[in-house]
Amino acid sequence: MAGTTRTDIEMKRSFGVGGAALLATLLVGSGCARRVEAEPQAQAARGAVADYYPLSVGNQWTYRVNGRDDKRVTVEILKQEEGYFHDNQGGQLAVDAYGLRDPKRYLLRGPLEQGHAWTNVVSVSSTERYQIVRAGSACDVPAGTFPSCIQVEARNRVDAQATLVNTFTFAAGVGMVRLETVVETGGKRIPQTRLELTGYQVGGGAPSTSPGAPPAG
């Protein structure tokens, strides 16, 4: 995607989930990404939206970037202020009666059913379209296998040639476990960044890490 300066700029301004996804739009690298096909046998997820991104001061998540064990980033919630939980990467998140949101958009909304879609108008020139493409199925990441996950595809058309696509995977009781970012242009999907959870600590429990993973941070 060399030379597409406008796309790079739009990526930096685009949508995300807390600090982890903010970093994802800034860390351009390689990875394998594809359009996720819905699973007919897993159509709904149990629980509430809040279960899929636990928000509490001290919660933290560590991700490896683009499959590299030597390149990791840790997101930690530092404080709660004016209704939002603030993390160490500049992210701000809250859960209200409608869903999980940051100051500009809803990142996950109920009902937690495959096919549920919503739109965020974040500016006069930017509209983001979200859809739950998988709900209730298991997901695997380096931090482990989680039995109830939700996958959301978010699309933002950058210009007439390019669309930015973020695919988020959330696990119940854990939070975001995977994020893949690609740019669709010229009939191709160009991978940008992939984050995968390697360790986490939520709700004051003991840290959970993948085998051989370095301490969070």
PDB file of C-alpha atoms in Angstrom:
ATOM      1  CA  MET A   1       0.000   0.000   0.000  1.00  0.00           C
ATOM      2  CA  ALA A   2       3.056   2.194  -0.470  1.00  0.00           C
ATOM      3  CA  GLY A   3       2.266   5.671  -1.643  1.00  0.00           C
ATOM      4  CA  THR A   4      -1.369   5.719  -0.503  1.00  0.00           C
ATOM      5  CA  THR A   5      -0.818   8.624   1.833  1.00  0.00           C
ATOM      6  CA  ARG A   6      -4.484   9.500   2.095  1.00  0.00           C
ATOM      7  CA  THR A   7      -5.403   5.977   3.154  1.00  0.00           C
ATOM      8  CA  ASP A   8      -2.696   5.985   5.815  1.00  0.00           C
ATOM      9  CA  ILE A   9      -3.984   9.292   7.173  1.00  0.00           C
ATOM     10  CA  GLU A  10      -7.581   8.043   7.237  1.00  0.00           C
ATOM     11  CA  MET A  11      -6.503   4.855   9.009  1.00  0.00           C
ATOM     12  CA  LYS A  12      -4.951   6.887  11.797  1.00  0.00           C
ATOM     13  CA  ARG A  13      -8.227   8.752  12.248  1.00  0.00           C
ATOM     14  CA  SER A  14     -10.438   5.702  11.990  1.00  0.00           C
ATOM     15  CA  PHE A  15     -12.410   3.536  14.377  1.00  0.00           C
ATOM     16  CA  GLY A  16     -11.146   1.143  17.015  1.00  0.00           C
ATOM     17  CA  VAL A  17     -11.672  -0.563  20.349  1.00  0.00           C
ATOM     18  CA  GLY A  18      -9.818   1.268  23.075  1.00  0.00           C
ATOM     19  CA  GLY A  19      -6.057   1.652  22.926  1.00  0.00           C
ATOM     20  CA  ALA A  20      -5.461  -1.726  21.304  1.00  0.00           C
ATOM     21  CA  ALA A  21      -7.262  -0.854  18.100  1.00  0.00           C
ATOM     22  CA  LEU A  22      -5.902   2.674  18.142  1.00  0.00           C
ATOM     23  CA  LEU A  23      -2.450   1.116  18.014  1.00  0.00           C
ATOM     24  CA  ALA A  24      -3.555  -1.297  15.321  1.00  0.00           C
ATOM     25  CA  THR A  25      -4.379   1.506  12.931  1.00  0.00           C
ATOM     26  CA  LEU A  26      -0.920   2.994  13.505  1.00  0.00           C
ATOM     27  CA  LEU A  27       1.147  -0.202  13.312  1.00  0.00           C
ATOM     28  CA  VAL A  28       1.135  -1.244   9.653  1.00  0.00           C
ATOM     29  CA  GLY A  29       2.457  -4.728   9.005  1.00  0.00           C
ATOM     30  CA  SER A  30       1.777  -8.082   7.381  1.00  0.00           C
ATOM     31  CA  GLY A  31      -0.692 -10.799   8.203  1.00  0.00           C
ATOM     32  CA  CYS A  32      -3.323 -13.053   6.717  1.00  0.00           C
ATOM     33  CA  ALA A  33      -6.873 -11.734   6.658  1.00  0.00           C
ATOM     34  CA  ARG A  34     -10.045 -12.757   4.864  1.00  0.00           C
ATOM     35  CA  ARG A  35     -13.744 -11.993   4.888  1.00  0.00           C
ATOM     36  CA  VAL A  36     -15.358 -13.942   7.684  1.00  0.00           C
ATOM     37  CA  GLU A  37     -18.201 -16.227   6.642  1.00  0.00           C
ATOM     38  CA  ALA A  38     -21.086 -16.542   9.087  1.00  0.00           C
ATOM     39  CA  GLU A  39     -21.513 -19.875  10.859  1.00  0.00           C
ATOM     40  CA  PRO A  40     -25.093 -21.168  10.539  1.00  0.00           C
ATOM     41  CA  GLN A  41     -24.831 -23.318  13.644  1.00  0.00           C
ATOM     42  CA  ALA A  42     -23.791 -20.450  15.947  1.00  0.00           C
ATOM     43  CA  GLN A  43     -26.299 -17.627  15.620  1.00  0.00           C
ATOM     44  CA  ALA A  44     -26.526 -15.970  19.011  1.00  0.00           C
ATOM     45  CA  ALA A  45     -24.287 -15.324  21.991  1.00  0.00           C
ATOM     46  CA  ARG A  46     -25.232 -15.574  25.634  1.00  0.00           C
ATOM     47  CA  GLY A  47     -24.919 -12.778  28.121  1.00  0.00           C
ATOM     48  CA  ALA A  48     -24.893  -8.995  27.882  1.00  0.00           C
ATOM     49  CA  VAL A  49     -22.653  -6.650  25.918  1.00  0.00           C
ATOM     50  CA  ALA A  50     -20.765  -5.762  29.109  1.00  0.00           C
ATOM     51  CA  ASP A  51     -19.681  -9.404  29.467  1.00  0.00           C
ATOM     52  CA  TYR A  52     -17.660  -9.164  26.249  1.00  0.00           C
ATOM     53  CA  TYR A  53     -15.475  -6.254  27.348  1.00  0.00           C
ATOM     54  CA  PRO A  54     -15.020  -6.139  31.143  1.00  0.00           C
ATOM     55  CA  LEU A  55     -14.375  -2.534  32.160  1.00  0.00           C
ATOM     56  CA  SER A  56     -12.684  -1.938  35.509  1.00  0.00           C
ATOM     57  CA  VAL A  57      -9.636   0.029  36.612  1.00  0.00           C
ATOM     58  CA  GLY A  58      -6.619  -2.290  36.626  1.00  0.00           C
ATOM     59  CA  ASN A  59      -7.863  -4.632  33.898  1.00  0.00           C
ATOM     60  CA  GLN A  60      -5.207  -5.246  31.270  1.00  0.00           C
ATOM     61  CA  TRP A  61      -4.669  -7.120  28.025  1.00  0.00           C
ATOM     62  CA  THR A  62      -1.421  -7.966  26.217  1.00  0.00           C
ATOM     63  CA  TYR A  63      -1.373  -8.559  22.444  1.00  0.00           C
ATOM     64  CA  ARG A  64       1.264  -9.746  20.035  1.00  0.00           C
ATOM     65  CA  VAL A  65       1.481  -7.734  16.829  1.00  0.00           C
ATOM     66  CA  ASN A  66       1.413  -9.457  13.418  1.00  0.00           C
ATOM     67  CA  GLY A  67       2.276 -12.847  14.909  1.00  0.00           C
ATOM     68  CA  ARG A  68       5.580 -11.644  16.384  1.00  0.00           C
ATOM     69  CA  ASP A  69       6.275 -12.809  19.917  1.00  0.00           C
ATOM     70  CA  ASP A  70       8.960 -10.125  20.244  1.00  0.00           C
ATOM     71  CA  LYS A  71       6.510  -7.342  19.434  1.00  0.00           C
ATOM     72  CA  ARG A  72       3.808  -6.911  22.056  1.00  0.00           C
ATOM     73  CA  VAL A  73       1.632  -4.157  23.432  1.00  0.00           C
ATOM     74  CA  THR A  74      -0.237  -3.990  26.752  1.00  0.00           C
ATOM     75  CA  VAL A  75      -3.460  -2.052  27.236  1.00  0.00           C
ATOM     76  CA  GLU A  76      -4.325  -1.227  30.851  1.00  0.00           C
ATOM     77  CA  ILE A  77      -7.306   0.685  32.211  1.00  0.00           C
ATOM     78  CA  LEU A  78      -5.950   3.473  34.383  1.00  0.00           C
ATOM     79  CA  LYS A  79      -8.970   5.471  35.518  1.00  0.00           C
ATOM     80  CA  GLN A  80     -12.677   6.170  35.177  1.00  0.00           C
ATOM     81  CA  GLU A  81     -13.594   9.740  34.374  1.00  0.00           C
ATOM     82  CA  GLU A  82     -16.726  11.458  33.027  1.00  0.00           C
ATOM     83  CA  GLY A  83     -18.414   8.148  32.342  1.00  0.00           C
ATOM     84  CA  TYR A  84     -15.539   6.555  30.408  1.00  0.00           C
ATOM     85  CA  PHE A  85     -12.768   4.139  31.344  1.00  0.00           C
ATOM     86  CA  HIS A  86      -9.425   5.522  30.125  1.00  0.00           C
ATOM     87  CA  ASP A  87      -6.525   3.249  29.199  1.00  0.00           C
ATOM     88  CA  ASN A  88      -2.787   3.800  28.835  1.00  0.00           C
ATOM     89  CA  GLN A  89      -2.983   3.916  25.021  1.00  0.00           C
ATOM     90  CA  GLY A  90      -5.461   6.785  24.783  1.00  0.00           C
ATOM     91  CA  GLY A  91      -8.607   4.662  24.512  1.00  0.00           C
ATOM     92  CA  GLN A  92     -11.900   5.616  26.184  1.00  0.00           C
ATOM     93  CA  LEU A  93     -14.699   3.063  26.568  1.00  0.00           C
ATOM     94  CA  ALA A  94     -18.065   2.815  28.291  1.00  0.00           C
ATOM     95  CA  VAL A  95     -21.072   0.503  28.308  1.00  0.00           C
ATOM     96  CA  ASP A  96     -24.544   2.034  28.288  1.00  0.00           C
ATOM     97  CA  ALA A  97     -28.058   0.735  27.683  1.00  0.00           C
ATOM     98  CA  TYR A  98     -27.322   0.270  23.966  1.00  0.00           C
ATOM     99  CA  GLY A  99     -23.853  -1.235  23.921  1.00  0.00           C
ATOM    100  CA  LEU A 100     -20.085  -0.771  24.127  1.00  0.00           C
ATOM    101  CA  ARG A 101     -18.959   2.597  22.887  1.00  0.00           C
ATOM    102  CA  ASP A 102     -16.172   5.139  22.712  1.00  0.00           C
ATOM    103  CA  PRO A 103     -16.862   8.904  22.493  1.00  0.00           C
ATOM    104  CA  LYS A 104     -17.774   8.676  18.774  1.00  0.00           C
ATOM    105  CA  ARG A 105     -19.246   5.280  17.995  1.00  0.00           C
ATOM    106  CA  TYR A 106     -20.809   2.029  19.190  1.00  0.00           C
ATOM    107  CA  LEU A 107     -18.363  -0.851  18.797  1.00  0.00           C
ATOM    108  CA  LEU A 108     -20.714  -3.631  19.918  1.00  0.00           C
ATOM    109  CA  ARG A 109     -24.498  -3.410  20.171  1.00  0.00           C
ATOM    110  CA  GLY A 110     -27.215  -5.834  21.119  1.00  0.00           C
ATOM    111  CA  PRO A 111     -28.944  -7.999  20.349  1.00  0.00           C
ATOM    112  CA  LEU A 112     -25.874 -10.234  20.195  1.00  0.00           C
ATOM    113  CA  GLU A 113     -27.097 -12.126  17.162  1.00  0.00           C
ATOM    114  CA  GLN A 114     -25.465 -13.040  13.889  1.00  0.00           C
ATOM    115  CA  GLY A 115     -26.487 -10.534  11.229  1.00  0.00           C
ATOM    116  CA  HIS A 116     -27.300  -7.664  13.611  1.00  0.00           C
ATOM    117  CA  ALA A 117     -26.001  -4.441  12.055  1.00  0.00           C
ATOM    118  CA  TRP A 118     -25.724  -0.764  12.955  1.00  0.00           C
ATOM    119  CA  THR A 119     -24.224   2.435  11.563  1.00  0.00           C
ATOM    120  CA  ASN A 120     -22.082   5.113  13.193  1.00  0.00           C
ATOM    121  CA  VAL A 121     -21.900   8.556  11.609  1.00  0.00           C
ATOM    122  CA  VAL A 122     -18.691   9.904  13.128  1.00  0.00           C
ATOM    123  CA  SER A 123     -18.377  13.015  10.944  1.00  0.00           C
ATOM    124  CA  VAL A 124     -19.996  14.662   7.923  1.00  0.00           C
ATOM    125  CA  SER A 125     -17.660  12.683   5.657  1.00  0.00           C
ATOM    126  CA  SER A 126     -17.248   9.414   7.567  1.00  0.00           C
ATOM    127  CA  THR A 127     -19.835   6.668   8.094  1.00  0.00           C
ATOM    128  CA  GLU A 128     -18.872   3.344   9.671  1.00  0.00           C
ATOM    129  CA  ARG A 129     -20.976   0.203   9.133  1.00  0.00           C
ATOM    130  CA  TYR A 130     -20.848  -2.611  11.673  1.00  0.00           C
ATOM    131  CA  GLN A 131     -22.250  -6.140  11.580  1.00  0.00           C
ATOM    132  CA  ILE A 132     -22.026  -9.166  13.859  1.00  0.00           C
ATOM    133  CA  VAL A 133     -20.800 -11.884  11.511  1.00  0.00           C
ATOM    134  CA  ARG A 134     -20.351 -14.626  14.097  1.00  0.00           C
ATOM    135  CA  ALA A 135     -21.920 -15.111  17.519  1.00  0.00           C
ATOM    136  CA  GLY A 136     -21.790 -17.820  20.155  1.00  0.00           C
ATOM    137  CA  SER A 137     -18.953 -19.893  18.697  1.00  0.00           C
ATOM    138  CA  ALA A 138     -15.548 -20.659  20.230  1.00  0.00           C
ATOM    139  CA  CYS A 139     -12.395 -18.779  19.269  1.00  0.00           C
ATOM    140  CA  ASP A 140      -8.686 -19.558  19.624  1.00  0.00           C
ATOM    141  CA  VAL A 141      -5.831 -17.145  20.307  1.00  0.00           C
ATOM    142  CA  PRO A 142      -2.425 -17.586  21.981  1.00  0.00           C
ATOM    143  CA  ALA A 143      -4.003 -16.766  25.372  1.00  0.00           C
ATOM    144  CA  GLY A 144      -6.319 -19.758  25.081  1.00  0.00           C
ATOM    145  CA  THR A 145      -9.572 -21.123  23.688  1.00  0.00           C
ATOM    146  CA  PHE A 146     -12.722 -19.283  24.705  1.00  0.00           C
ATOM    147  CA  PRO A 147     -16.141 -20.946  24.354  1.00  0.00           C
ATOM    148  CA  SER A 148     -18.382 -17.944  23.635  1.00  0.00           C
ATOM    149  CA  CYS A 149     -17.145 -15.290  21.229  1.00  0.00           C
ATOM    150  CA  ILE A 150     -18.556 -12.555  19.022  1.00  0.00           C
ATOM    151  CA  GLN A 151     -16.975 -11.391  15.780  1.00  0.00           C
ATOM    152  CA  VAL A 152     -17.798  -7.942  14.421  1.00  0.00           C
ATOM    153  CA  GLU A 153     -16.858  -6.597  11.006  1.00  0.00           C
ATOM    154  CA  ALA A 154     -16.588  -2.814  10.753  1.00  0.00           C
ATOM    155  CA  ARG A 155     -16.275  -1.084   7.380  1.00  0.00           C
ATOM    156  CA  ASN A 156     -15.348   2.515   6.602  1.00  0.00           C
ATOM    157  CA  ARG A 157     -15.081   3.688   3.004  1.00  0.00           C
ATOM    158  CA  VAL A 158     -11.974   5.852   2.714  1.00  0.00           C
ATOM    159  CA  ASP A 159     -12.510   6.985  -0.886  1.00  0.00           C
ATOM    160  CA  ALA A 160     -13.795   5.652  -4.224  1.00  0.00           C
ATOM    161  CA  GLN A 161     -10.966   3.085  -4.367  1.00  0.00           C
ATOM    162  CA  ALA A 162     -10.428   1.930  -0.782  1.00  0.00           C
ATOM    163  CA  THR A 163     -12.422   0.631   2.203  1.00  0.00           C
ATOM    164  CA  LEU A 164     -10.894   0.069   5.623  1.00  0.00           C
ATOM    165  CA  VAL A 165     -12.141  -3.140   7.280  1.00  0.00           C
ATOM    166  CA  ASN A 166     -11.592  -3.979  10.938  1.00  0.00           C
ATOM    167  CA  THR A 167     -12.649  -7.402  12.241  1.00  0.00           C
ATOM    168  CA  PHE A 168     -12.917  -7.588  16.032  1.00  0.00           C
ATOM    169  CA  THR A 169     -13.321 -10.766  18.074  1.00  0.00           C
ATOM    170  CA  PHE A 170     -14.601 -10.483  21.649  1.00  0.00           C
ATOM    171  CA  ALA A 171     -14.675 -13.301  24.214  1.00  0.00           C
ATOM    172  CA  ALA A 172     -17.112 -13.449  27.118  1.00  0.00           C
ATOM    173  CA  GLY A 173     -15.463 -12.551  30.407  1.00  0.00           C
ATOM    174  CA  VAL A 174     -12.242 -11.540  28.675  1.00  0.00           C
ATOM    175  CA  GLY A 175     -12.631  -8.684  26.176  1.00  0.00           C
ATOM    176  CA  MET A 176     -11.137  -8.211  22.740  1.00  0.00           C
ATOM    177  CA  VAL A 177      -9.012 -11.231  21.844  1.00  0.00           C
ATOM    178  CA  ARG A 178      -8.243 -10.514  18.183  1.00  0.00           C
ATOM    179  CA  LEU A 179      -8.242  -7.606  15.751  1.00  0.00           C
ATOM    180  CA  GLU A 180      -7.475  -7.826  12.044  1.00  0.00           C
ATOM    181  CA  THR A 181      -7.254  -4.747   9.847  1.00  0.00           C
ATOM    182  CA  VAL A 182      -7.210  -4.829   6.041  1.00  0.00           C
ATOM    183  CA  VAL A 183      -7.728  -2.367   3.215  1.00  0.00           C
ATOM    184  CA  GLU A 184      -9.989  -3.408   0.344  1.00  0.00           C
ATOM    185  CA  THR A 185      -8.879  -1.841  -2.924  1.00  0.00           C
ATOM    186  CA  GLY A 186      -8.892  -2.914  -6.550  1.00  0.00           C
ATOM    187  CA  GLY A 187     -10.698  -6.148  -5.714  1.00  0.00           C
ATOM    188  CA  LYS A 188      -7.969  -7.158  -3.242  1.00  0.00           C
ATOM    189  CA  ARG A 189      -7.724  -7.260   0.542  1.00  0.00           C
ATOM    190  CA  ILE A 190      -4.386  -5.869   1.681  1.00  0.00           C
ATOM    191  CA  PRO A 191      -3.473  -6.908   5.269  1.00  0.00           C
ATOM    192  CA  GLN A 192      -2.420  -4.098   7.576  1.00  0.00           C
ATOM    193  CA  THR A 193      -2.273  -5.228  11.205  1.00  0.00           C
ATOM    194  CA  ARG A 194      -3.221  -8.230  13.324  1.00  0.00           C
ATOM    195  CA  LEU A 195      -3.406  -8.210  17.122  1.00  0.00           C
ATOM    196  CA  GLU A 196      -3.834 -11.461  19.084  1.00  0.00           C
ATOM    197  CA  LEU A 197      -4.302 -11.765  22.835  1.00  0.00           C
ATOM    198  CA  THR A 198      -1.416 -13.441  24.658  1.00  0.00           C
ATOM    199  CA  GLY A 199      -2.319 -12.611  28.256  1.00  0.00           C
ATOM    200  CA  TYR A 200      -4.875 -10.733  30.327  1.00  0.00           C
ATOM    201  CA  GLN A 201      -5.993  -9.831  33.834  1.00  0.00           C
ATOM    202  CA  VAL A 202      -9.590  -8.813  34.503  1.00  0.00           C
ATOM    203  CA  GLY A 203     -11.670  -8.409  37.616  1.00  0.00           C
ATOM    204  CA  GLY A 204      -8.731  -8.482  40.003  1.00  0.00           C
ATOM    205  CA  GLY A 205      -7.899 -12.114  39.249  1.00  0.00           C
ATOM    206  CA  ALA A 206      -4.482 -13.631  38.677  1.00  0.00           C
ATOM    207  CA  PRO A 207      -2.863 -12.847  35.310  1.00  0.00           C
ATOM    208  CA  SER A 208      -3.443 -15.369  32.529  1.00  0.00           C
ATOM    209  CA  THR A 209      -0.745 -15.695  29.876  1.00  0.00           C
ATOM    210  CA  SER A 210       0.078 -18.008  27.018  1.00  0.00           C
ATOM    211  CA  PRO A 211       2.987 -20.449  27.465  1.00  0.00           C
ATOM    212  CA  GLY A 212       6.300 -18.694  27.143  1.00  0.00           C
ATOM    213  CA  ALA A 213       4.780 -15.240  26.990  1.00  0.00           C
ATOM    214  CA  PRO A 214       6.718 -12.451  28.725  1.00  0.00           C
ATOM    215  CA  PRO A 215       5.062 -10.569  31.600  1.00  0.00           C
ATOM    216  CA  ALA A 216       2.499  -7.992  30.549  1.00  0.00           C
ATOM    217  CA  GLY A 217       4.083  -4.663  29.703  1.00  0.00           C
TER     218      GLY A 217
END
